[in-house]
PDB file of C-alpha atoms in Angstrom:
ATOM      1  CA  UNK A 633      25.060 -26.888  -8.450  1.00 78.00           C
ATOM      2  CA  UNK A 634      21.956 -27.277  -6.104  1.00 83.00           C
ATOM      3  CA  UNK A 635      18.642 -26.668  -7.583  1.00 86.00           C
ATOM      4  CA  UNK A 636      15.459 -26.109  -6.461  1.00 83.00           C
ATOM      5  CA  UNK A 637      12.274 -27.975  -7.975  1.00 87.00           C
ATOM      6  CA  UNK A 638       9.042 -26.557  -7.855  1.00 83.00           C
ATOM      7  CA  UNK A 639      10.079 -24.139  -5.349  1.00 84.00           C
ATOM      8  CA  UNK A 640       7.236 -21.531  -3.520  1.00 82.00           C
ATOM      9  CA  UNK A 641       8.887 -18.966  -2.141  1.00 85.00           C
ATOM     10  CA  UNK A 642       7.101 -16.925   1.033  1.00 87.00           C
ATOM     11  CA  UNK A 643       9.057 -14.241   2.662  1.00 89.00           C
ATOM     12  CA  UNK A 644       7.957 -12.562   6.244  1.00 91.00           C
ATOM     13  CA  UNK A 645       9.885  -9.493   7.121  1.00 92.00           C
ATOM     14  CA  UNK A 646       9.980  -6.156   9.577  1.00 93.00           C
ATOM     15  CA  UNK A 647      11.547  -3.199   8.985  1.00 93.00           C
ATOM     16  CA  UNK A 648      10.960   0.420   9.943  1.00 92.00           C
ATOM     17  CA  UNK A 649       8.528   2.752   8.217  1.00 89.00           C
ATOM     18  CA  UNK A 650      11.700   5.615   7.038  1.00 88.00           C
ATOM     19  CA  UNK A 651      13.985   2.444   6.151  1.00 90.00           C
ATOM     20  CA  UNK A 652      11.141   0.972   3.503  1.00 90.00           C
ATOM     21  CA  UNK A 653      10.373   4.757   2.259  1.00 85.00           C
ATOM     22  CA  UNK A 654      14.207   5.738   1.789  1.00 82.00           C
ATOM     23  CA  UNK A 655      15.258   1.796   0.777  1.00 85.00           C
ATOM     24  CA  UNK A 656      12.468   1.281  -1.676  1.00 85.00           C
ATOM     25  CA  UNK A 657      13.878   2.837  -5.113  1.00 77.00           C
ATOM     26  CA  UNK A 658      11.467   3.933  -8.143  1.00 76.00           C
ATOM     27  CA  UNK A 659      12.518   1.061  -9.822  1.00 81.00           C
ATOM     28  CA  UNK A 660      11.531  -1.105  -7.534  1.00 86.00           C
ATOM     29  CA  UNK A 661       8.189   0.307  -7.280  1.00 85.00           C
ATOM     30  CA  UNK A 662       7.192   0.411 -10.422  1.00 84.00           C
ATOM     31  CA  UNK A 663       8.299  -2.549 -11.672  1.00 88.00           C
ATOM     32  CA  UNK A 664       7.136  -4.783 -10.529  1.00 88.00           C
ATOM     33  CA  UNK A 665       8.721  -6.033  -7.201  1.00 91.00           C
ATOM     34  CA  UNK A 666       6.793  -3.586  -4.550  1.00 90.00           C
ATOM     35  CA  UNK A 667       3.561  -5.194  -5.375  1.00 93.00           C
ATOM     36  CA  UNK A 668       4.509  -8.522  -4.833  1.00 92.00           C
ATOM     37  CA  UNK A 669       4.143  -8.112  -0.704  1.00 92.00           C
ATOM     38  CA  UNK A 670       1.639  -6.828   1.298  1.00 93.00           C
ATOM     39  CA  UNK A 671       2.700  -4.398   3.401  1.00 94.00           C
ATOM     40  CA  UNK A 672       1.541  -4.291   6.505  1.00 94.00           C
ATOM     41  CA  UNK A 673       1.285  -1.790   8.970  1.00 93.00           C
ATOM     42  CA  UNK A 674       1.686  -2.294  12.950  1.00 90.00           C
ATOM     43  CA  UNK A 675       2.015   0.277  16.038  1.00 86.00           C
ATOM     44  CA  UNK A 676       2.840  -0.165  19.501  1.00 85.00           C
ATOM     45  CA  UNK A 677      -0.481  -0.107  21.361  1.00 88.00           C
ATOM     46  CA  UNK A 678       0.895  -1.347  25.232  1.00 90.00           C
ATOM     47  CA  UNK A 679       4.585  -1.781  26.879  1.00 90.00           C
ATOM     48  CA  UNK A 680       4.553  -4.874  28.207  1.00 90.00           C
ATOM     49  CA  UNK A 681       8.253  -5.681  29.758  1.00 92.00           C
ATOM     50  CA  UNK A 682       7.669  -9.298  30.710  1.00 91.00           C
ATOM     51  CA  UNK A 683       5.235 -10.635  28.162  1.00 86.00           C
ATOM     52  CA  UNK A 684       4.266 -14.178  29.451  1.00 85.00           C
ATOM     53  CA  UNK A 685       2.574 -16.915  26.603  1.00 83.00           C
ATOM     54  CA  UNK A 686       0.243 -19.448  29.022  1.00 87.00           C
ATOM     55  CA  UNK A 687       1.764 -23.232  28.406  1.00 88.00           C
ATOM     56  CA  UNK A 688      -1.391 -24.716  27.328  1.00 88.00           C
ATOM     57  CA  UNK A 689      -2.768 -21.863  24.793  1.00 89.00           C
ATOM     58  CA  UNK A 690       0.105 -22.220  23.303  1.00 91.00           C
ATOM     59  CA  UNK A 691      -0.419 -25.959  22.767  1.00 92.00           C
ATOM     60  CA  UNK A 692      -3.208 -24.931  21.471  1.00 93.00           C
ATOM     61  CA  UNK A 693      -2.111 -22.922  19.310  1.00 93.00           C
ATOM     62  CA  UNK A 694       0.175 -25.655  17.730  1.00 95.00           C
ATOM     63  CA  UNK A 695      -2.363 -28.096  17.372  1.00 95.00           C
ATOM     64  CA  UNK A 696      -4.677 -26.492  15.581  1.00 95.00           C
ATOM     65  CA  UNK A 697      -2.157 -24.954  13.135  1.00 95.00           C
ATOM     66  CA  UNK A 698      -0.725 -29.259  12.439  1.00 97.00           C
ATOM     67  CA  UNK A 699      -3.802 -29.907  11.784  1.00 97.00           C
ATOM     68  CA  UNK A 700      -4.525 -27.293   8.901  1.00 96.00           C
ATOM     69  CA  UNK A 701      -1.160 -27.758   7.967  1.00 96.00           C
ATOM     70  CA  UNK A 702      -2.208 -32.082   7.474  1.00 97.00           C
ATOM     71  CA  UNK A 703      -5.211 -31.133   6.465  1.00 97.00           C
ATOM     72  CA  UNK A 704      -3.906 -28.772   2.994  1.00 95.00           C
ATOM     73  CA  UNK A 705      -0.804 -30.793   2.088  1.00 94.00           C
ATOM     74  CA  UNK A 706      -4.270 -33.105   1.464  1.00 95.00           C
ATOM     75  CA  UNK A 707      -5.701 -30.441  -0.518  1.00 95.00           C
ATOM     76  CA  UNK A 708      -4.254 -30.676  -4.620  1.00 91.00           C
ATOM     77  CA  UNK A 709      -6.743 -28.060  -6.116  1.00 93.00           C
ATOM     78  CA  UNK A 710      -9.457 -25.378  -5.140  1.00 96.00           C
ATOM     79  CA  UNK A 711     -13.154 -24.171  -6.647  1.00 96.00           C
ATOM     80  CA  UNK A 712     -15.302 -21.175  -5.875  1.00 98.00           C
ATOM     81  CA  UNK A 713     -18.228 -22.705  -4.458  1.00 98.00           C
ATOM     82  CA  UNK A 714     -21.224 -20.766  -7.141  1.00 97.00           C
ATOM     83  CA  UNK A 715     -22.585 -18.797  -4.547  1.00 98.00           C
ATOM     84  CA  UNK A 716     -18.706 -17.755  -4.356  1.00 98.00           C
ATOM     85  CA  UNK A 717     -17.485 -17.612  -7.902  1.00 98.00           C
ATOM     86  CA  UNK A 718     -20.688 -14.672  -7.889  1.00 98.00           C
ATOM     87  CA  UNK A 719     -19.209 -12.766  -5.408  1.00 98.00           C
ATOM     88  CA  UNK A 720     -15.737 -12.967  -6.876  1.00 98.00           C
ATOM     89  CA  UNK A 721     -16.590 -12.161 -10.295  1.00 97.00           C
ATOM     90  CA  UNK A 722     -18.535  -8.786  -8.415  1.00 97.00           C
ATOM     91  CA  UNK A 723     -15.925  -8.163  -6.723  1.00 97.00           C
ATOM     92  CA  UNK A 724     -13.059  -8.391 -10.037  1.00 97.00           C
ATOM     93  CA  UNK A 725     -15.502  -6.396 -11.781  1.00 96.00           C
ATOM     94  CA  UNK A 726     -15.911  -3.454  -9.727  1.00 95.00           C
ATOM     95  CA  UNK A 727     -12.440  -3.918  -8.467  1.00 93.00           C
ATOM     96  CA  UNK A 728     -10.577  -3.534 -11.600  1.00 92.00           C
ATOM     97  CA  UNK A 729     -12.405  -0.756 -12.697  1.00 91.00           C
ATOM     98  CA  UNK A 730     -10.615   1.366  -9.924  1.00 88.00           C
ATOM     99  CA  UNK A 731      -7.929   4.347 -10.664  1.00 82.00           C
ATOM    100  CA  UNK A 732      -4.345   3.581  -8.943  1.00 81.00           C
ATOM    101  CA  UNK A 733      -2.070   6.640  -9.727  1.00 78.00           C
ATOM    102  CA  UNK A 734       1.655   7.464  -8.649  1.00 79.00           C
ATOM    103  CA  UNK A 735       4.024   4.600  -6.821  1.00 85.00           C
ATOM    104  CA  UNK A 736       0.601   4.124  -4.489  1.00 88.00           C
ATOM    105  CA  UNK A 737      -0.770   2.692  -7.070  1.00 89.00           C
ATOM    106  CA  UNK A 738       2.015   0.420  -8.566  1.00 90.00           C
ATOM    107  CA  UNK A 739       2.576  -0.906  -5.150  1.00 93.00           C
ATOM    108  CA  UNK A 740      -1.020  -1.759  -5.089  1.00 93.00           C
ATOM    109  CA  UNK A 741      -1.355  -3.287  -8.960  1.00 91.00           C
ATOM    110  CA  UNK A 742      -1.235  -6.964  -7.754  1.00 92.00           C
ATOM    111  CA  UNK A 743      -4.689  -6.671  -5.522  1.00 95.00           C
ATOM    112  CA  UNK A 744      -6.424  -9.032  -7.596  1.00 96.00           C
ATOM    113  CA  UNK A 745      -3.946 -12.198  -6.801  1.00 95.00           C
ATOM    114  CA  UNK A 746      -2.979 -11.122  -3.445  1.00 96.00           C
ATOM    115  CA  UNK A 747      -6.949 -11.124  -2.933  1.00 97.00           C
ATOM    116  CA  UNK A 748      -7.768 -14.673  -4.417  1.00 97.00           C
ATOM    117  CA  UNK A 749      -4.624 -16.107  -2.671  1.00 95.00           C
ATOM    118  CA  UNK A 750      -5.989 -15.127   0.726  1.00 97.00           C
ATOM    119  CA  UNK A 751      -9.662 -16.581   0.303  1.00 98.00           C
ATOM    120  CA  UNK A 752      -7.688 -19.879  -0.492  1.00 97.00           C
ATOM    121  CA  UNK A 753      -5.846 -19.636   2.833  1.00 96.00           C
ATOM    122  CA  UNK A 754      -8.582 -18.850   4.709  1.00 97.00           C
ATOM    123  CA  UNK A 755     -10.520 -21.093   3.241  1.00 98.00           C
ATOM    124  CA  UNK A 756      -7.741 -24.207   4.354  1.00 97.00           C
ATOM    125  CA  UNK A 757      -7.377 -22.485   7.641  1.00 96.00           C
ATOM    126  CA  UNK A 758     -10.985 -23.720   8.036  1.00 96.00           C
ATOM    127  CA  UNK A 759     -10.118 -27.387   6.726  1.00 96.00           C
ATOM    128  CA  UNK A 760     -12.703 -26.724   3.185  1.00 97.00           C
ATOM    129  CA  UNK A 761     -11.463 -27.184   0.218  1.00 96.00           C
ATOM    130  CA  UNK A 762     -14.133 -24.670  -1.344  1.00 98.00           C
ATOM    131  CA  UNK A 763     -14.023 -21.060  -1.124  1.00 98.00           C
ATOM    132  CA  UNK A 764     -17.174 -19.413   0.421  1.00 98.00           C
ATOM    133  CA  UNK A 765     -18.282 -15.560   0.539  1.00 98.00           C
ATOM    134  CA  UNK A 766     -16.846 -15.403   4.171  1.00 98.00           C
ATOM    135  CA  UNK A 767     -13.495 -16.787   3.255  1.00 98.00           C
ATOM    136  CA  UNK A 768     -13.382 -14.337  -0.186  1.00 98.00           C
ATOM    137  CA  UNK A 769     -14.840 -11.265   2.656  1.00 98.00           C
ATOM    138  CA  UNK A 770     -12.044 -11.654   4.689  1.00 97.00           C
ATOM    139  CA  UNK A 771      -9.082 -11.493   2.687  1.00 97.00           C
ATOM    140  CA  UNK A 772     -10.790  -9.002   0.906  1.00 97.00           C
ATOM    141  CA  UNK A 773     -10.607  -6.937   4.110  1.00 97.00           C
ATOM    142  CA  UNK A 774      -7.122  -8.222   4.985  1.00 97.00           C
ATOM    143  CA  UNK A 775      -6.372  -6.431   1.739  1.00 97.00           C
ATOM    144  CA  UNK A 776      -7.963  -3.262   2.130  1.00 96.00           C
ATOM    145  CA  UNK A 777      -6.359  -2.931   5.291  1.00 96.00           C
ATOM    146  CA  UNK A 778      -2.672  -3.450   3.150  1.00 96.00           C
ATOM    147  CA  UNK A 779      -4.277  -0.480   0.781  1.00 95.00           C
ATOM    148  CA  UNK A 780      -4.951   1.861   4.425  1.00 94.00           C
ATOM    149  CA  UNK A 781      -0.918   0.823   4.904  1.00 95.00           C
ATOM    150  CA  UNK A 782       0.430   2.072   1.944  1.00 93.00           C
ATOM    151  CA  UNK A 783      -1.506   4.620   1.175  1.00 90.00           C
ATOM    152  CA  UNK A 784      -0.355   6.057   5.449  1.00 91.00           C
ATOM    153  CA  UNK A 785       3.351   5.420   4.215  1.00 89.00           C
ATOM    154  CA  UNK A 786       3.723   6.393   0.803  1.00 87.00           C
ATOM    155  CA  UNK A 787       0.917   9.910   1.510  1.00 82.00           C
ATOM    156  CA  UNK A 788       4.043  12.392   1.304  1.00 76.00           C
ATOM    157  CA  UNK A 789       6.382  10.323  -1.604  1.00 79.00           C
ATOM    158  CA  UNK A 790       4.988  10.291  -5.304  1.00 76.00           C
ATOM    159  CA  UNK A 791       8.348   7.867  -5.989  1.00 73.00           C
ATOM    160  CA  UNK A 792       9.390  10.789  -8.428  1.00 79.00           C
ATOM    161  CA  UNK A 793      12.317  12.347  -6.473  1.00 82.00           C
ATOM    162  CA  UNK A 794      11.546  16.126  -8.234  1.00 88.00           C
ATOM    163  CA  UNK A 795       8.439  15.907  -7.292  1.00 87.00           C
ATOM    164  CA  UNK A 796       8.498  15.024  -4.115  1.00 85.00           C
ATOM    165  CA  UNK A 797      10.482  17.605  -3.380  1.00 89.00           C
ATOM    166  CA  UNK A 798       8.308  20.727  -5.442  1.00 91.00           C
ATOM    167  CA  UNK A 799       5.610  18.549  -2.366  1.00 89.00           C
ATOM    168  CA  UNK A 800       7.872  19.653   0.443  1.00 88.00           C
ATOM    169  CA  UNK A 801       8.446  23.391  -0.487  1.00 91.00           C
ATOM    170  CA  UNK A 802       4.976  23.477  -1.057  1.00 92.00           C
ATOM    171  CA  UNK A 803       4.994  22.481   2.571  1.00 90.00           C
ATOM    172  CA  UNK A 804       6.942  25.144   3.553  1.00 90.00           C
ATOM    173  CA  UNK A 805       4.742  27.849   1.933  1.00 91.00           C
ATOM    174  CA  UNK A 806       2.511  28.703  -1.538  1.00 92.00           C
ATOM    175  CA  UNK A 807       4.660  29.780  -4.337  1.00 91.00           C
ATOM    176  CA  UNK A 808       4.543  30.311  -7.900  1.00 90.00           C
ATOM    177  CA  UNK A 809       5.435  28.479 -10.999  1.00 89.00           C
ATOM    178  CA  UNK A 810       8.334  31.382 -10.953  1.00 88.00           C
ATOM    179  CA  UNK A 811       9.443  31.052  -7.821  1.00 90.00           C
ATOM    180  CA  UNK A 812       9.910  26.887  -7.612  1.00 92.00           C
ATOM    181  CA  UNK A 813      11.423  27.246 -11.218  1.00 89.00           C
ATOM    182  CA  UNK A 814      14.278  30.340  -9.954  1.00 90.00           C
ATOM    183  CA  UNK A 815      14.117  27.680  -6.550  1.00 91.00           C
ATOM    184  CA  UNK A 816      16.896  25.089  -8.650  1.00 90.00           C
ATOM    185  CA  UNK A 817      18.299  28.334 -10.415  1.00 83.00           C
ATOM    186  CA  UNK A 818      16.808  27.332 -13.798  1.00 73.00           C
ATOM    187  CA  UNK A 819      18.806  23.298 -13.617  1.00 84.00           C
ATOM    188  CA  UNK A 820      15.533  21.891 -14.221  1.00 88.00           C
ATOM    189  CA  UNK A 821      13.013  23.077 -17.476  1.00 88.00           C
ATOM    190  CA  UNK A 822      10.249  24.465 -17.269  1.00 86.00           C
ATOM    191  CA  UNK A 823       8.687  20.850 -18.770  1.00 90.00           C
ATOM    192  CA  UNK A 824      10.430  18.872 -16.198  1.00 90.00           C
ATOM    193  CA  UNK A 825       8.631  20.905 -13.265  1.00 91.00           C
ATOM    194  CA  UNK A 826       5.619  21.139 -15.194  1.00 90.00           C
ATOM    195  CA  UNK A 827       5.408  17.646 -15.433  1.00 90.00           C
ATOM    196  CA  UNK A 828       6.637  17.236 -11.260  1.00 89.00           C
ATOM    197  CA  UNK A 829       3.579  20.043 -10.785  1.00 91.00           C
ATOM    198  CA  UNK A 830       0.822  17.627 -13.005  1.00 90.00           C
ATOM    199  CA  UNK A 831       1.631  14.636 -11.170  1.00 84.00           C
ATOM    200  CA  UNK A 832       0.895  16.788  -7.829  1.00 88.00           C
ATOM    201  CA  UNK A 833      -2.164  17.749  -8.590  1.00 88.00           C
ATOM    202  CA  UNK A 834      -3.125  14.919  -9.907  1.00 83.00           C
ATOM    203  CA  UNK A 835      -2.703  12.776  -6.976  1.00 77.00           C
ATOM    204  CA  UNK A 836      -4.267  15.250  -4.976  1.00 81.00           C
ATOM    205  CA  UNK A 837      -1.552  16.449  -3.115  1.00 84.00           C
ATOM    206  CA  UNK A 838      -1.456  20.066  -3.677  1.00 90.00           C
ATOM    207  CA  UNK A 839      -3.872  22.695  -6.396  1.00 91.00           C
ATOM    208  CA  UNK A 840      -2.575  25.982  -7.699  1.00 91.00           C
ATOM    209  CA  UNK A 841      -5.168  29.354  -8.272  1.00 90.00           C
ATOM    210  CA  UNK A 842      -4.523  32.336 -10.123  1.00 84.00           C
ATOM    211  CA  UNK A 843      -2.701  34.991  -9.357  1.00 73.00           C
ATOM    212  CA  UNK A 844      -2.698  38.168 -10.469  1.00 71.00           C
ATOM    213  CA  UNK A 845      -1.504  40.163  -7.714  1.00 66.00           C
ATOM    214  CA  UNK A 846       1.843  40.985  -8.908  1.00 64.00           C
ATOM    215  CA  UNK A 847       1.368  43.875 -12.089  1.00 64.00           C
ATOM    216  CA  UNK A 848      -1.975  42.791 -13.403  1.00 64.00           C
ATOM    217  CA  UNK A 849      -0.372  39.987 -15.177  1.00 69.00           C
ATOM    218  CA  UNK A 850      -1.404  36.125 -14.382  1.00 74.00           C
ATOM    219  CA  UNK A 851       0.261  33.777 -12.615  1.00 81.00           C
ATOM    220  CA  UNK A 852      -0.478  30.082 -10.776  1.00 87.00           C
ATOM    221  CA  UNK A 853       0.441  30.179  -7.585  1.00 90.00           C
ATOM    222  CA  UNK A 854       0.644  26.667  -6.100  1.00 93.00           C
ATOM    223  CA  UNK A 855      -0.036  25.301  -2.501  1.00 92.00           C
ATOM    224  CA  UNK A 856      -0.068  21.567  -1.002  1.00 90.00           C
ATOM    225  CA  UNK A 857      -3.822  19.800  -0.032  1.00 86.00           C
ATOM    226  CA  UNK A 858      -3.667  18.765   3.397  1.00 64.00           C
ATOM    227  CA  UNK A 859      -3.426  14.740   3.261  1.00 46.00           C
ATOM    228  CA  UNK A 860      -4.681  11.938   6.200  1.00 39.00           C
ATOM    229  CA  UNK A 861      -3.151  12.159   9.720  1.00 36.00           C
ATOM    230  CA  UNK A 862      -1.823   9.027  10.799  1.00 37.00           C
ATOM    231  CA  UNK A 863      -4.502   8.037  12.905  1.00 37.00           C
ATOM    232  CA  UNK A 864      -6.899   7.431  10.205  1.00 43.00           C
ATOM    233  CA  UNK A 865      -5.047   4.553   9.546  1.00 43.00           C
ATOM    234  CA  UNK A 866      -6.645   2.852  12.115  1.00 44.00           C
ATOM    235  CA  UNK A 867     -10.462   4.153  11.811  1.00 45.00           C
ATOM    236  CA  UNK A 868     -10.406   0.512  10.565  1.00 43.00           C
ATOM    237  CA  UNK A 869      -8.073  -1.327  11.671  1.00 44.00           C
ATOM    238  CA  UNK A 870      -7.534  -4.045  14.025  1.00 40.00           C
ATOM    239  CA  UNK A 871      -5.771  -3.992  17.163  1.00 37.00           C
ATOM    240  CA  UNK A 872      -2.349  -3.827  16.556  1.00 42.00           C
ATOM    241  CA  UNK A 873       0.575  -5.215  18.362  1.00 34.00           C
ATOM    242  CA  UNK A 874       4.478  -4.960  16.484  1.00 36.00           C
ATOM    243  CA  UNK A 875       6.148  -1.666  17.350  1.00 34.00           C
ATOM    244  CA  UNK A 876       6.077   0.966  14.555  1.00 36.00           C
ATOM    245  CA  UNK A 877       7.056  -1.925  11.920  1.00 43.00           C
ATOM    246  CA  UNK A 878       5.899  -2.653   8.406  1.00 46.00           C
TER     247      UNK A 878
END
């Protein structure tokens, strides 16, 4: 029997966008498993057949990393400076008031602990025992990039298969509520479809207008609401080097 004492496990992994969406099921997304990871969307910016790294530059990098690791191993407890404590409290309260919906909200719902850890890592990278405001700002910037990555990756899914399927129908063309019900040949109840449509409206993915063109009887005509395109992810993003991985 093997036993690990006081383990601390970190995972660094790569996965394509399509595979992540396909394999991260609804239970994992909403159970608190998905939000334990910081998802970073990276796209290739250039093609380099034979990448080379200067040996002297590489040696300097290794030396700097070793210095940080050696320093961090001597740190038992970290605290924020008084100024950083006020900054953290203000950000924490403002951030806790943000509304989060659907699968994107579920995967980004561990933001404060992530930012807390990153701020400590940034401080340790500066070989400081005290977390200062720049370290918190750097941590927030990293997390905001992750939030934009998550919003881009899951922009066409809610985590609910029926809701996602109806959204795809509306992307093809607007449909009335009756047309949507008839599409499923009554295999889905009107309550299930209403819940799905309400979810799409709540997420800003779909909306409806009152249509009175048929026999003067009012009906709801649903249509998709356009979402941001891929380019949005890079508006405030740093240069990226990996190829279409998360």
